[in-house]
CSV table of C-alpha atoms in Angstrom, one decimal:
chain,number,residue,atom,x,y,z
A,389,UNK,CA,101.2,152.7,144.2
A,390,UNK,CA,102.5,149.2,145.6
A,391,UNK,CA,105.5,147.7,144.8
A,392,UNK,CA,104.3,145.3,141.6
A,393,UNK,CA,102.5,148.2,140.3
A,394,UNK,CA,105.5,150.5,140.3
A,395,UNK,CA,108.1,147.6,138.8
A,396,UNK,CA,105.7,147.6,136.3
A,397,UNK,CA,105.5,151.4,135.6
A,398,UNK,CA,109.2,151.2,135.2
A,399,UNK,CA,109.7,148.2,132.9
A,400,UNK,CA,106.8,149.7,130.5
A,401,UNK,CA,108.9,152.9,130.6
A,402,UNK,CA,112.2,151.0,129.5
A,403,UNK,CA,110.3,148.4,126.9
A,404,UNK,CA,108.9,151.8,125.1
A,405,UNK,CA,112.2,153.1,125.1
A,406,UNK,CA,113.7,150.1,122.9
A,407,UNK,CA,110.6,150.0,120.9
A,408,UNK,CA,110.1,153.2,120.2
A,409,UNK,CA,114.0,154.4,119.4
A,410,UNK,CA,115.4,151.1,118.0
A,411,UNK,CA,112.6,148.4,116.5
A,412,UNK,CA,111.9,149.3,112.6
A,413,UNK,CA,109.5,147.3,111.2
A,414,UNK,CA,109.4,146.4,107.5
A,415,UNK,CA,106.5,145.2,106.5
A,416,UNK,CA,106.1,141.6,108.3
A,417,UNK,CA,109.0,141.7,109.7
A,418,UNK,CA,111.3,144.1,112.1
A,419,UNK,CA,114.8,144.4,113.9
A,420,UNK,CA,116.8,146.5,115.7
A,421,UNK,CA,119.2,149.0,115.0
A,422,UNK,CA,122.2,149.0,116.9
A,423,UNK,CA,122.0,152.3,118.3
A,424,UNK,CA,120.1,155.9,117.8
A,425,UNK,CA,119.7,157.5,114.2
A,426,UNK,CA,122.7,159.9,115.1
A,427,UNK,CA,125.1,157.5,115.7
A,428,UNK,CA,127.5,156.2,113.3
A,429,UNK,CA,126.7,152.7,112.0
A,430,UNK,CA,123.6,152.9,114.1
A,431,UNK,CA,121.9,150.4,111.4
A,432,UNK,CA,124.2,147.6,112.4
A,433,UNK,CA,122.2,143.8,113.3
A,434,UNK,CA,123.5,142.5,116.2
A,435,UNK,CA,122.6,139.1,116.5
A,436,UNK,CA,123.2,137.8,119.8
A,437,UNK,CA,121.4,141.6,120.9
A,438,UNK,CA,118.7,140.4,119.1
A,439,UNK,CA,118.8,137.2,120.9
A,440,UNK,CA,118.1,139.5,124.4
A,441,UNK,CA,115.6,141.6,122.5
A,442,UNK,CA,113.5,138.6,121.4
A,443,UNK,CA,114.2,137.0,125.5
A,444,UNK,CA,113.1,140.0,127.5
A,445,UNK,CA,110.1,140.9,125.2
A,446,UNK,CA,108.6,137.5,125.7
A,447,UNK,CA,109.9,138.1,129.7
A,448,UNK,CA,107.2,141.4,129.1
A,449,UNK,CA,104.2,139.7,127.8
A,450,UNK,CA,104.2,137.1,130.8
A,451,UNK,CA,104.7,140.1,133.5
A,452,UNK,CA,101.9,142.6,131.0
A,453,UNK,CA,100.1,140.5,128.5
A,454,UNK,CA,99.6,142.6,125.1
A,455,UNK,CA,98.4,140.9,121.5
A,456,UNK,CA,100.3,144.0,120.2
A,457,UNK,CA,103.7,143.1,121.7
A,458,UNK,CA,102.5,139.6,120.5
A,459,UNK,CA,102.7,140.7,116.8
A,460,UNK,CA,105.8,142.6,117.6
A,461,UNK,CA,107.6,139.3,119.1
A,462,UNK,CA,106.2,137.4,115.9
A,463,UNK,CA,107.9,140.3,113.2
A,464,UNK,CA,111.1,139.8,115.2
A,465,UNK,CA,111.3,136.2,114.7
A,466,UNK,CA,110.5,136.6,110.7
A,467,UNK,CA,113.1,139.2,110.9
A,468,UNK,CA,115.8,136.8,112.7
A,469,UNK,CA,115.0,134.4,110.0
A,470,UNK,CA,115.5,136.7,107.2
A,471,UNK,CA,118.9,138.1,108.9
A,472,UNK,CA,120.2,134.7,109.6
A,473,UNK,CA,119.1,133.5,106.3
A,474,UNK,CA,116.9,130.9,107.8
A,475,UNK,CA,120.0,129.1,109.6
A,476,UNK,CA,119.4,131.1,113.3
A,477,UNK,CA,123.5,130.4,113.7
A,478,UNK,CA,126.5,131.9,113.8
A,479,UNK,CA,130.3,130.9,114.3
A,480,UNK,CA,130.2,132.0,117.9
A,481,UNK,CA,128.9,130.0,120.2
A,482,UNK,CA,128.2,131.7,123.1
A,483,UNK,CA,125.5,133.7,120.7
A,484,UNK,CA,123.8,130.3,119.7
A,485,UNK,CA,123.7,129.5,122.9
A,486,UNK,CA,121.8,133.1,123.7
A,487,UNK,CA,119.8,132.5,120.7
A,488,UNK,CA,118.9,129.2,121.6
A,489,UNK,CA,117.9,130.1,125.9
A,490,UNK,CA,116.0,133.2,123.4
A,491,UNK,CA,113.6,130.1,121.5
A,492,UNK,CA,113.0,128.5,124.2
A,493,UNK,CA,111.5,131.0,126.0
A,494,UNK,CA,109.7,132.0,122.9
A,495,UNK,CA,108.3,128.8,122.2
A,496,UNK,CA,109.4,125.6,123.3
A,497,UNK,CA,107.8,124.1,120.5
A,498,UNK,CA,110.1,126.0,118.0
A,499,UNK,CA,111.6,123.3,115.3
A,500,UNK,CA,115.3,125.5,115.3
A,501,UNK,CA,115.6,124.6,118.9
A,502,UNK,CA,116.6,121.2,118.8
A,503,UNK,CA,118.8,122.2,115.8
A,504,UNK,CA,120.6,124.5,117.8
A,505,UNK,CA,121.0,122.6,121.2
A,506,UNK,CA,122.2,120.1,118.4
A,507,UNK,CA,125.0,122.1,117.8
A,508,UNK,CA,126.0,123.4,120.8
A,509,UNK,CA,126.7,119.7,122.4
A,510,UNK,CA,128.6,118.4,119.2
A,511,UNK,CA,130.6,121.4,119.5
A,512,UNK,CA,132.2,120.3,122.9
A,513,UNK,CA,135.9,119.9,122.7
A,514,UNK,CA,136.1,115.8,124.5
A,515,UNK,CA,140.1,117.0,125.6
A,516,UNK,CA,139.1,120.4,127.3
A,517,UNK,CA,135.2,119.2,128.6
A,518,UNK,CA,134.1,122.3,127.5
A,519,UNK,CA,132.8,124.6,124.8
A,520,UNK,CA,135.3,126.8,122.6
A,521,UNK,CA,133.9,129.9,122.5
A,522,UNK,CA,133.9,130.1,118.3
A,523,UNK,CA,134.5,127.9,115.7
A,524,UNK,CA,138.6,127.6,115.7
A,525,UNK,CA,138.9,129.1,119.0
A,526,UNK,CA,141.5,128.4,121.5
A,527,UNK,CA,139.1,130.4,124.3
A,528,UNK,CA,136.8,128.4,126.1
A,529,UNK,CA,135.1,130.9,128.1
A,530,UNK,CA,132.1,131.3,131.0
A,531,UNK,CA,130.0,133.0,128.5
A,532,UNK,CA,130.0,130.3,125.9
A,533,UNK,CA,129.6,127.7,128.4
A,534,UNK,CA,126.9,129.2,131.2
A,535,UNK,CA,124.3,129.9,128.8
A,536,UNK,CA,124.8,127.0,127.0
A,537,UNK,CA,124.5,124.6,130.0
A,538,UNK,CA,121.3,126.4,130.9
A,539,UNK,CA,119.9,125.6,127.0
A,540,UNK,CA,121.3,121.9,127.2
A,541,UNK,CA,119.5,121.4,131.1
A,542,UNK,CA,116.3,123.0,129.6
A,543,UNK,CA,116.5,120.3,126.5
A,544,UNK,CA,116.8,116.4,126.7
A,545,UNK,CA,120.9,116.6,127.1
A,546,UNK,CA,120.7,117.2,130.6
A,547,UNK,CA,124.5,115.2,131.3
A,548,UNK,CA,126.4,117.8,129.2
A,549,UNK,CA,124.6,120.8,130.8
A,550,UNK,CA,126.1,119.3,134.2
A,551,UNK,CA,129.4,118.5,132.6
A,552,UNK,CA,129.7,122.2,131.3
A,553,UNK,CA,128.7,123.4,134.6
A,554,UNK,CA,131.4,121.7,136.3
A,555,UNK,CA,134.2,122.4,133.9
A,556,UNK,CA,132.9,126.1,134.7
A,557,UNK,CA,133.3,125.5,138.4
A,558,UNK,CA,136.3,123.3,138.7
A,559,UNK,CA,138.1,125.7,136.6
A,560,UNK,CA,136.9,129.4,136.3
A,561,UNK,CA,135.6,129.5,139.8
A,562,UNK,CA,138.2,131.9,141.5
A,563,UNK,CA,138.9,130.4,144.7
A,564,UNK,CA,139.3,133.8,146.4
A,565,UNK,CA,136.1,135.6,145.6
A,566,UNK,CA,134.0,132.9,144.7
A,567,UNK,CA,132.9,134.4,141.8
A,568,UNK,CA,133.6,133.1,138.0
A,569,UNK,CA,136.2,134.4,136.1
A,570,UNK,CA,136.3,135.1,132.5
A,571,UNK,CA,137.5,131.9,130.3
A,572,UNK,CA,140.5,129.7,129.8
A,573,UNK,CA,142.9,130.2,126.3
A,574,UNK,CA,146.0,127.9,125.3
A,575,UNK,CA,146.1,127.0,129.5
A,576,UNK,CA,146.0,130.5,130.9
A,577,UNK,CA,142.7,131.6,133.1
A,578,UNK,CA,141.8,134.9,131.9
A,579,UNK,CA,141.1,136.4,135.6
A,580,UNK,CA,138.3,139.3,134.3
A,581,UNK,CA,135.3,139.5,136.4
A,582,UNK,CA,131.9,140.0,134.6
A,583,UNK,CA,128.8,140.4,135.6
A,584,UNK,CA,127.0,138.2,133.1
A,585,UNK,CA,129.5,135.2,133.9
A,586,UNK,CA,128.0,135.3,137.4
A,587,UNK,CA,124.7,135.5,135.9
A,588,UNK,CA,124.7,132.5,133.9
A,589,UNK,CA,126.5,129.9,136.3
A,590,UNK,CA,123.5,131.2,139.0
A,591,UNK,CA,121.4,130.4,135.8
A,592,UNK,CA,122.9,127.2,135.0
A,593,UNK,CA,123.1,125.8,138.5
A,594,UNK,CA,119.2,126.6,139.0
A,595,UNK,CA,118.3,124.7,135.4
A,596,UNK,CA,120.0,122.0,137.0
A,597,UNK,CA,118.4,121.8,140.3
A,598,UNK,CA,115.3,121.9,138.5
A,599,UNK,CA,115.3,118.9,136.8
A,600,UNK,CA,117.8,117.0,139.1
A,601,UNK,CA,117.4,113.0,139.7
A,602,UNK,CA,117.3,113.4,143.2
A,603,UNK,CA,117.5,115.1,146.1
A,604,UNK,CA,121.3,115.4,146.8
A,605,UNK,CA,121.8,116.0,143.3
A,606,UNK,CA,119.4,119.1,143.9
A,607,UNK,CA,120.9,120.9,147.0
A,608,UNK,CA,124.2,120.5,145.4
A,609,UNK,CA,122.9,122.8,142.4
A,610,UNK,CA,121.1,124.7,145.0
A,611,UNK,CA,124.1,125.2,147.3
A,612,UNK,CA,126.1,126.2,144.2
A,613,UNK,CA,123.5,129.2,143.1
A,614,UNK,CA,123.5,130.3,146.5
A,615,UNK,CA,127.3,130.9,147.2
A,616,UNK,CA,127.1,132.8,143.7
A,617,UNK,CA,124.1,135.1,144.9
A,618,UNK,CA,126.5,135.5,148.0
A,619,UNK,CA,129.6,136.3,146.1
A,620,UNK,CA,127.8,138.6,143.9
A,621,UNK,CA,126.4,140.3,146.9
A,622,UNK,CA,130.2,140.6,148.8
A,623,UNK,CA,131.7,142.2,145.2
A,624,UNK,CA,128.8,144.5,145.2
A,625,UNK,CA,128.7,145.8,149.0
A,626,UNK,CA,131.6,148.5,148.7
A,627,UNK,CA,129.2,149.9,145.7
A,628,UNK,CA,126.3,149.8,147.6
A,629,UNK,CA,124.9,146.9,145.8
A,630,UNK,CA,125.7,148.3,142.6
A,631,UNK,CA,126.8,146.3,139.5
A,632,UNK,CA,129.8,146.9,137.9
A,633,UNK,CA,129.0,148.7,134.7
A,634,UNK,CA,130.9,147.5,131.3
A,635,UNK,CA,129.9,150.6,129.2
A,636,UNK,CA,128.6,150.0,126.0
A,637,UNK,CA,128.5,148.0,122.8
A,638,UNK,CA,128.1,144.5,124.0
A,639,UNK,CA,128.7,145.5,128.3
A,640,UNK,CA,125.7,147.2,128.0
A,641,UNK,CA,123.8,143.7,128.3
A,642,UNK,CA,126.1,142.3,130.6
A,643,UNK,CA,124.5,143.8,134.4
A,644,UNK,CA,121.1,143.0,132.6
A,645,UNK,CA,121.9,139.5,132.0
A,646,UNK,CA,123.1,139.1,135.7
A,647,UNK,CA,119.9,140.8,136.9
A,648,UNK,CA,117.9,138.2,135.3
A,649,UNK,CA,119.3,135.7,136.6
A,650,UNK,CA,119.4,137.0,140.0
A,651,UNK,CA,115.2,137.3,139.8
A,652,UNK,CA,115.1,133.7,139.1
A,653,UNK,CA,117.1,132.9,142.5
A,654,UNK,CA,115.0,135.1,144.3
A,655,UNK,CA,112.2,133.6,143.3
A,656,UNK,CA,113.6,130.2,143.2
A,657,UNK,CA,114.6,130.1,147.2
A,658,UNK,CA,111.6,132.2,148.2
A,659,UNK,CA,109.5,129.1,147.3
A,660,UNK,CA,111.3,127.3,150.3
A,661,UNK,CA,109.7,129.6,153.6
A,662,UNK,CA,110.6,127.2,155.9
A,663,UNK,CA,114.5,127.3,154.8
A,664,UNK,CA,116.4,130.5,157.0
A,665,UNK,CA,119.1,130.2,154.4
A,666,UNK,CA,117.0,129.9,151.2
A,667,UNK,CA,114.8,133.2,152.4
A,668,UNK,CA,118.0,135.0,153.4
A,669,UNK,CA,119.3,134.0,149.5
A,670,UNK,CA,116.0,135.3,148.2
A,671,UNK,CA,116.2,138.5,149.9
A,672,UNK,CA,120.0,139.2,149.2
A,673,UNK,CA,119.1,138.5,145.2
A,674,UNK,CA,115.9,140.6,145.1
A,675,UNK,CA,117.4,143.3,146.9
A,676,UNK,CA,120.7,143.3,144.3
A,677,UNK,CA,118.1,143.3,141.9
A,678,UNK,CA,115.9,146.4,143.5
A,679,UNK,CA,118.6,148.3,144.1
A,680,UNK,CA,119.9,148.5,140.8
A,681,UNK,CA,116.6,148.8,139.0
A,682,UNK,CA,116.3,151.8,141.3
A,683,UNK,CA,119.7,153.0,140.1
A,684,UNK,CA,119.1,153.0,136.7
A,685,UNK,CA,115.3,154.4,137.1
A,686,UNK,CA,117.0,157.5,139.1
A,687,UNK,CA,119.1,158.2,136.4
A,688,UNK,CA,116.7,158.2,133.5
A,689,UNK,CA,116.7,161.3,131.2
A,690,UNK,CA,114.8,162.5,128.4
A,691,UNK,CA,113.9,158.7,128.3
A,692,UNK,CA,117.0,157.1,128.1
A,693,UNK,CA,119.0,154.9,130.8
A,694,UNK,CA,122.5,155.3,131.9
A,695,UNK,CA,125.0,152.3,130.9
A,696,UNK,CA,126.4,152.9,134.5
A,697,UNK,CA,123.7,153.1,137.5
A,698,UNK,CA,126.2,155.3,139.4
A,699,UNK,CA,125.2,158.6,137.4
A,700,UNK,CA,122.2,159.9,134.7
A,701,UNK,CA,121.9,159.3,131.3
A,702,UNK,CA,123.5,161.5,128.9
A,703,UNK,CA,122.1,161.9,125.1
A,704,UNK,CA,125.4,161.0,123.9
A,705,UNK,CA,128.2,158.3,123.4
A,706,UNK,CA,127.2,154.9,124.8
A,707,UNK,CA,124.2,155.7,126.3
A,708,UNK,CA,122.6,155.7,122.7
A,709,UNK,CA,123.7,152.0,122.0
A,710,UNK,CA,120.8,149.1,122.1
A,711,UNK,CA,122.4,147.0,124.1
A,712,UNK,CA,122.8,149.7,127.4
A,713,UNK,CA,118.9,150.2,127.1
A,714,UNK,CA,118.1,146.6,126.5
A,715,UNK,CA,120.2,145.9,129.3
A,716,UNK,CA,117.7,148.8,131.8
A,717,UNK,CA,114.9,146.6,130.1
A,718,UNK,CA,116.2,143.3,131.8
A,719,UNK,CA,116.8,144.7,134.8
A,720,UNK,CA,113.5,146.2,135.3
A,721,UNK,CA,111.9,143.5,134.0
A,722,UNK,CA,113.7,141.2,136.8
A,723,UNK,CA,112.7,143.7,139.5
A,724,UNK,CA,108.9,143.2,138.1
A,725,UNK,CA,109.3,139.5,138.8
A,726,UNK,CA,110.8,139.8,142.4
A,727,UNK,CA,108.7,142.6,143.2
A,728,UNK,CA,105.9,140.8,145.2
A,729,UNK,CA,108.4,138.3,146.8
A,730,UNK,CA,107.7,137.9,150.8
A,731,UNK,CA,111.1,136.9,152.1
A,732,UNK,CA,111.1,138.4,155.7
């Protein structure tokens, strides 16, 4: 079996996990539960989760095609609608900004989309340069504001998705590592390091460089993802590439989102073969990617993931939440799309 073929094998593995144990359909619509029957409060809507459900799914059907997973992705959208109340928003931002990178991967054409980017850009603070990370917050964090400059660069705002990216850098960058730390509340840098936070400012420096005025403007966005995918790879090496795990609940999406985001860079600088440093970028962010998709695949039991790559899954405690196995799905979703990358 070749390497696409196999990355396949795996991701179709980890989308019928969160099918099978967590999608409910009602009629013509469907969501998720939070977690497995067993588990208290295993009913719960998440609806940032929900956000990644609808995102990875529609990540499937480009990599595997399928009119069933079609119908699926279209009684997921009803059911977001119905759950939301037909207002797709929340208080928190960082979620409408998830929902909103979800839409537009859905369908570009989606009416709520503009609505939502809407939102997110009016609800810049003017004095900070940056978004809070809920209505009445004081925390104005890398998770509100990387995914939400990657959903304003994809949209016709394309100046506050590169002021949002620089308040990121200029002030959550840590000068040390390289790598982005957590957020910013009443003046005081909160210094925790996440994996997603890495993910989206490699996300959010790659929107940029795609539709950048010129050519200075794009190698500055392009010099930016790189020294991420760089300091992502140094914070990893001790671990053997491994990512950090955040457990469950909400860490369980956290590796996946950084593992999505990784693909795109691999792909991104592997389209430049006659740049030494862009193939070297490539092939340090596929290989993060490989190597944890491996990981996770080696610990697989009874058809579950592990939230941590370092050990196997166990049919207990956090490995039974949504979010852990929709985070596996990412991941080997991302490995599908570096998979046939020639970076050598």
């Amino acid at each position: 079996m070749d390497a696409i073929s196999a990355a396949q094998a795996r991701a179709m593995a980890a989308e019928s996990t969160v099918v099978r144990r967590f999608v409910h359909r009602y009629g013509p619509v469907a969501w998720a539960h939070a977690a497995t029957s067993e588990v208290a409060g295993s009913r719960t809507w998440h609806y940032w989760w929900h956000a990644h459900l609808l995102h990875v799914l529609r990540d499937a059907d480009e990599h595997r095609p399928d009119p069933r997973r079609r119908r699926l992705l279209r009684a997921l959208h009803r059911g977001i609608a119905l759950r939301t109340l037909g207002r797709w928003t929340t208080p928190f931002y960082d979620d409408v900004a998830w929902m909103t990178l979800a839409l537009q991967r859905y369908d570009l054409h989606d009416r709520r989309i503009d609505r939502l980017v809407r939102r997110l850009d009016e609800a810049v603070d003017p004095v900070v340069g940056a978004l809070p990370w809920a209505v009445g917050s004081a925390l104005y964090n890398a998770p509100a504001n990387g995914p939400a400059a990657i959903a304003l660069a994809w949209s016709a705002r394309r100046g506050s998705a590169v002021d949002l990216d620089a308040w990121v850098a200029a002030t959550l960058d840590d000068p040390t590592t390289g790598l982005v730390r957590d957020g910013v509340e009443r003046g005081a840098v909160r210094p925790e390091l996440w994996t997603y936070n890495q993910g989206v400012a490699i996300g959010s420096a790659l929107a940029l460089a795609e539709g950048a005025p010129d050519a200075d403007a794009r190698e500055a966005h392009e010099a930016r993802a790189a020294s991420l995918v760089h300091a992502v790879a140094r914070w990893c090496a001790a671990d053997g590439g491994l990512f950090p795990s955040a457990g469950g609940g909400d860490g369980g999406l956290f590796a996946g989102i950084l593992a999505r985001y990784l693909a795109e860079a691999a792909v991104w600088f592997a389209d430049d073969g006659a740049d030494d440093e862009h193939r070297a970028v490539s092939r340090t962010a596929r290989d993060l990617v490989h190597r944890n998709a491996e990981a996770l695949w080696d610990g697989r039991r009874a058809g579950l993931f592990p939230a941590d790559p370092r050990r196997a899954a166990r049919a207990a405690g956090e490995d039974l939440d949504l979010s852990v196995q929709l985070g596996a799905c990412i991941t080997l979703e991302a490995d599908v799309a570096t998979a046939g990358l020639v970076t050598s």
